Amino acid sequence: QVQVTESGGGLVQAGGSLRLSCAASGRISSFNVMAWYRQAPGKEREVVATIVGGGITNYADFVKGRFTISRDKAFKVVYLQMNSLQPEDTAVYYCRLGVRSLSEGFWGQGTQVTVSS
């Protein structure tokens, strides 16, 4: 059994910052592929950022230069530092952790991020 839990969401004004965390517990000792997604009301879930293996990162164009994904040394916690937040960043943010790939990864329950104008 693997449990994935996000935290750090909340309400922030435009231009503000939040740091999301996602931690795993259970039978798997580490995750090679870690990612953040988000889903805004009425929209499909979309990938925000990924981090793989030794630290190779990739970002969606709409967050480049504003968000930073990172992980702990044990490959069990992933973070998302979000700066210069805008109202269009309002969404439920989910993390997904995979041992070999995201397609077989584990989802968290999501954390709400609301950015007011």
PDB file of C-alpha atoms in Angstrom:
ATOM      1  CA  GLN A   1       0.000   0.000   0.000  1.00  0.00           C
ATOM      2  CA  VAL A   2       1.302   3.440  -0.960  1.00  0.00           C
ATOM      3  CA  GLN A   3      -0.123   6.707   0.288  1.00  0.00           C
ATOM      4  CA  VAL A   4       0.684  10.009  -1.398  1.00  0.00           C
ATOM      5  CA  THR A   5      -0.214  13.215   0.401  1.00  0.00           C
ATOM      6  CA  GLU A   6       0.035  16.786  -0.853  1.00  0.00           C
ATOM      7  CA  SER A   7       0.145  19.842   1.382  1.00  0.00           C
ATOM      8  CA  GLY A   8       0.841  23.543   1.188  1.00  0.00           C
ATOM      9  CA  GLY A   9      -2.093  24.789  -0.818  1.00  0.00           C
ATOM     10  CA  GLY A  10      -4.149  27.787   0.166  1.00  0.00           C
ATOM     11  CA  LEU A  11      -5.356  31.240  -0.758  1.00  0.00           C
ATOM     12  CA  VAL A  12      -2.841  33.824  -1.940  1.00  0.00           C
ATOM     13  CA  GLN A  13      -3.003  37.176  -3.679  1.00  0.00           C
ATOM     14  CA  ALA A  14      -1.748  37.623  -7.210  1.00  0.00           C
ATOM     15  CA  GLY A  15       2.017  37.977  -7.229  1.00  0.00           C
ATOM     16  CA  GLY A  16       2.396  35.859  -4.111  1.00  0.00           C
ATOM     17  CA  SER A  17       4.095  32.535  -3.533  1.00  0.00           C
ATOM     18  CA  LEU A  18       3.270  29.101  -2.226  1.00  0.00           C
ATOM     19  CA  ARG A  19       5.307  25.963  -1.717  1.00  0.00           C
ATOM     20  CA  LEU A  20       3.607  22.637  -2.215  1.00  0.00           C
ATOM     21  CA  SER A  21       4.914  19.401  -0.777  1.00  0.00           C
ATOM     22  CA  CYS A  22       4.085  15.829  -1.646  1.00  0.00           C
ATOM     23  CA  ALA A  23       5.210  12.922   0.473  1.00  0.00           C
ATOM     24  CA  ALA A  24       4.855   9.191   0.004  1.00  0.00           C
ATOM     25  CA  SER A  25       4.576   6.508   2.625  1.00  0.00           C
ATOM     26  CA  GLY A  26       4.243   2.775   2.336  1.00  0.00           C
ATOM     27  CA  ARG A  27       5.964  -0.178   0.742  1.00  0.00           C
ATOM     28  CA  ILE A  28       7.927   1.633  -1.991  1.00  0.00           C
ATOM     29  CA  SER A  29      11.236   3.079  -0.871  1.00  0.00           C
ATOM     30  CA  SER A  30      11.815   5.635  -3.624  1.00  0.00           C
ATOM     31  CA  PHE A  31      10.353   7.052  -6.808  1.00  0.00           C
ATOM     32  CA  ASN A  32      12.372   7.801  -9.924  1.00  0.00           C
ATOM     33  CA  VAL A  33       9.744   9.932 -11.651  1.00  0.00           C
ATOM     34  CA  MET A  34       7.846  12.644  -9.807  1.00  0.00           C
ATOM     35  CA  ALA A  35       5.448  15.185 -11.215  1.00  0.00           C
ATOM     36  CA  TRP A  36       2.963  17.902 -10.408  1.00  0.00           C
ATOM     37  CA  TYR A  37      -0.308  18.289 -12.290  1.00  0.00           C
ATOM     38  CA  ARG A  38      -3.180  20.696 -11.904  1.00  0.00           C
ATOM     39  CA  GLN A  39      -6.844  20.743 -12.762  1.00  0.00           C
ATOM     40  CA  ALA A  40      -8.860  23.929 -12.930  1.00  0.00           C
ATOM     41  CA  PRO A  41     -12.678  23.875 -12.806  1.00  0.00           C
ATOM     42  CA  GLY A  42     -14.103  22.721 -16.114  1.00  0.00           C
ATOM     43  CA  LYS A  43     -10.698  21.878 -17.540  1.00  0.00           C
ATOM     44  CA  GLU A  44      -8.698  18.719 -18.007  1.00  0.00           C
ATOM     45  CA  ARG A  45      -5.839  17.807 -15.730  1.00  0.00           C
ATOM     46  CA  GLU A  46      -2.530  19.047 -17.123  1.00  0.00           C
ATOM     47  CA  VAL A  47       1.074  18.448 -16.266  1.00  0.00           C
ATOM     48  CA  VAL A  48       2.863  21.339 -14.607  1.00  0.00           C
ATOM     49  CA  ALA A  49       6.379  20.024 -13.976  1.00  0.00           C
ATOM     50  CA  THR A  50       8.310  16.786 -13.808  1.00  0.00           C
ATOM     51  CA  ILE A  51      11.573  15.688 -12.232  1.00  0.00           C
ATOM     52  CA  VAL A  52      13.331  12.462 -13.183  1.00  0.00           C
ATOM     53  CA  GLY A  53      16.213  10.478 -11.768  1.00  0.00           C
ATOM     54  CA  GLY A  54      19.248  12.616 -11.089  1.00  0.00           C
ATOM     55  CA  GLY A  55      17.286  15.832 -11.267  1.00  0.00           C
ATOM     56  CA  ILE A  56      16.272  16.373 -14.870  1.00  0.00           C
ATOM     57  CA  THR A  57      13.348  18.784 -14.813  1.00  0.00           C
ATOM     58  CA  ASN A  58      10.750  19.799 -17.336  1.00  0.00           C
ATOM     59  CA  TYR A  59       8.110  22.509 -17.110  1.00  0.00           C
ATOM     60  CA  ALA A  60       4.956  23.455 -18.909  1.00  0.00           C
ATOM     61  CA  ASP A  61       5.394  26.692 -20.818  1.00  0.00           C
ATOM     62  CA  PHE A  62       2.831  28.481 -18.674  1.00  0.00           C
ATOM     63  CA  VAL A  63       4.950  28.090 -15.508  1.00  0.00           C
ATOM     64  CA  LYS A  64       8.493  28.407 -16.845  1.00  0.00           C
ATOM     65  CA  GLY A  65      10.453  30.939 -14.870  1.00  0.00           C
ATOM     66  CA  ARG A  66       7.863  31.048 -12.087  1.00  0.00           C
ATOM     67  CA  PHE A  67       7.659  27.506 -10.663  1.00  0.00           C
ATOM     68  CA  THR A  68      10.464  25.221  -9.514  1.00  0.00           C
ATOM     69  CA  ILE A  69      10.160  21.491  -8.902  1.00  0.00           C
ATOM     70  CA  SER A  70      12.591  19.763  -6.567  1.00  0.00           C
ATOM     71  CA  ARG A  71      12.815  16.591  -4.511  1.00  0.00           C
ATOM     72  CA  ASP A  72      14.451  15.258  -1.384  1.00  0.00           C
ATOM     73  CA  LYS A  73      17.535  13.028  -1.425  1.00  0.00           C
ATOM     74  CA  ALA A  74      15.483   9.938  -0.567  1.00  0.00           C
ATOM     75  CA  PHE A  75      13.292  10.355  -3.680  1.00  0.00           C
ATOM     76  CA  LYS A  76      10.142  10.241  -1.557  1.00  0.00           C
ATOM     77  CA  VAL A  77       9.196  13.913  -1.273  1.00  0.00           C
ATOM     78  CA  VAL A  78       8.654  16.320  -4.142  1.00  0.00           C
ATOM     79  CA  TYR A  79       8.159  20.061  -3.867  1.00  0.00           C
ATOM     80  CA  LEU A  80       6.740  22.754  -6.071  1.00  0.00           C
ATOM     81  CA  GLN A  81       7.826  26.305  -5.355  1.00  0.00           C
ATOM     82  CA  MET A  82       5.348  28.639  -7.014  1.00  0.00           C
ATOM     83  CA  ASN A  83       6.235  32.311  -7.395  1.00  0.00           C
ATOM     84  CA  SER A  84       4.492  35.183  -9.143  1.00  0.00           C
ATOM     85  CA  LEU A  85       1.174  33.384  -8.881  1.00  0.00           C
ATOM     86  CA  GLN A  86      -1.652  34.586 -11.070  1.00  0.00           C
ATOM     87  CA  PRO A  87      -5.422  34.001 -10.891  1.00  0.00           C
ATOM     88  CA  GLU A  88      -5.151  31.601 -13.822  1.00  0.00           C
ATOM     89  CA  ASP A  89      -2.974  29.358 -11.625  1.00  0.00           C
ATOM     90  CA  THR A  90      -6.031  28.628  -9.497  1.00  0.00           C
ATOM     91  CA  ALA A  91      -6.586  24.874  -9.539  1.00  0.00           C
ATOM     92  CA  VAL A  92      -6.341  21.686  -7.558  1.00  0.00           C
ATOM     93  CA  TYR A  93      -2.722  20.590  -7.669  1.00  0.00           C
ATOM     94  CA  TYR A  94      -1.907  16.892  -7.663  1.00  0.00           C
ATOM     95  CA  CYS A  95       1.362  15.053  -7.462  1.00  0.00           C
ATOM     96  CA  ARG A  96       2.078  11.718  -9.075  1.00  0.00           C
ATOM     97  CA  LEU A  97       4.958   9.480  -8.145  1.00  0.00           C
ATOM     98  CA  GLY A  98       6.229   6.636 -10.298  1.00  0.00           C
ATOM     99  CA  VAL A  99       8.920   4.038  -9.760  1.00  0.00           C
ATOM    100  CA  ARG A 100       9.703   3.674 -13.480  1.00  0.00           C
ATOM    101  CA  SER A 101       7.151   5.876 -15.208  1.00  0.00           C
ATOM    102  CA  LEU A 102       4.253   8.171 -14.432  1.00  0.00           C
ATOM    103  CA  SER A 103       1.782   5.949 -16.254  1.00  0.00           C
ATOM    104  CA  GLU A 104       1.987   3.435 -13.417  1.00  0.00           C
ATOM    105  CA  GLY A 105       2.407   6.078 -10.759  1.00  0.00           C
ATOM    106  CA  PHE A 106       0.479   6.845  -7.597  1.00  0.00           C
ATOM    107  CA  TRP A 107      -1.726   9.914  -7.259  1.00  0.00           C
ATOM    108  CA  GLY A 108      -2.237  12.117  -4.263  1.00  0.00           C
ATOM    109  CA  GLN A 109      -5.633  13.490  -3.284  1.00  0.00           C
ATOM    110  CA  GLY A 110      -4.815  17.030  -4.393  1.00  0.00           C
ATOM    111  CA  THR A 111      -4.427  20.383  -2.690  1.00  0.00           C
ATOM    112  CA  GLN A 112      -6.389  23.506  -3.608  1.00  0.00           C
ATOM    113  CA  VAL A 113      -4.515  26.608  -4.723  1.00  0.00           C
ATOM    114  CA  THR A 114      -6.569  29.773  -5.096  1.00  0.00           C
ATOM    115  CA  VAL A 115      -5.053  33.012  -6.356  1.00  0.00           C
ATOM    116  CA  SER A 116      -7.099  36.157  -5.919  1.00  0.00           C
ATOM    117  CA  SER A 117      -6.724  39.189  -8.147  1.00  0.00           C
TER     118      SER A 117
END
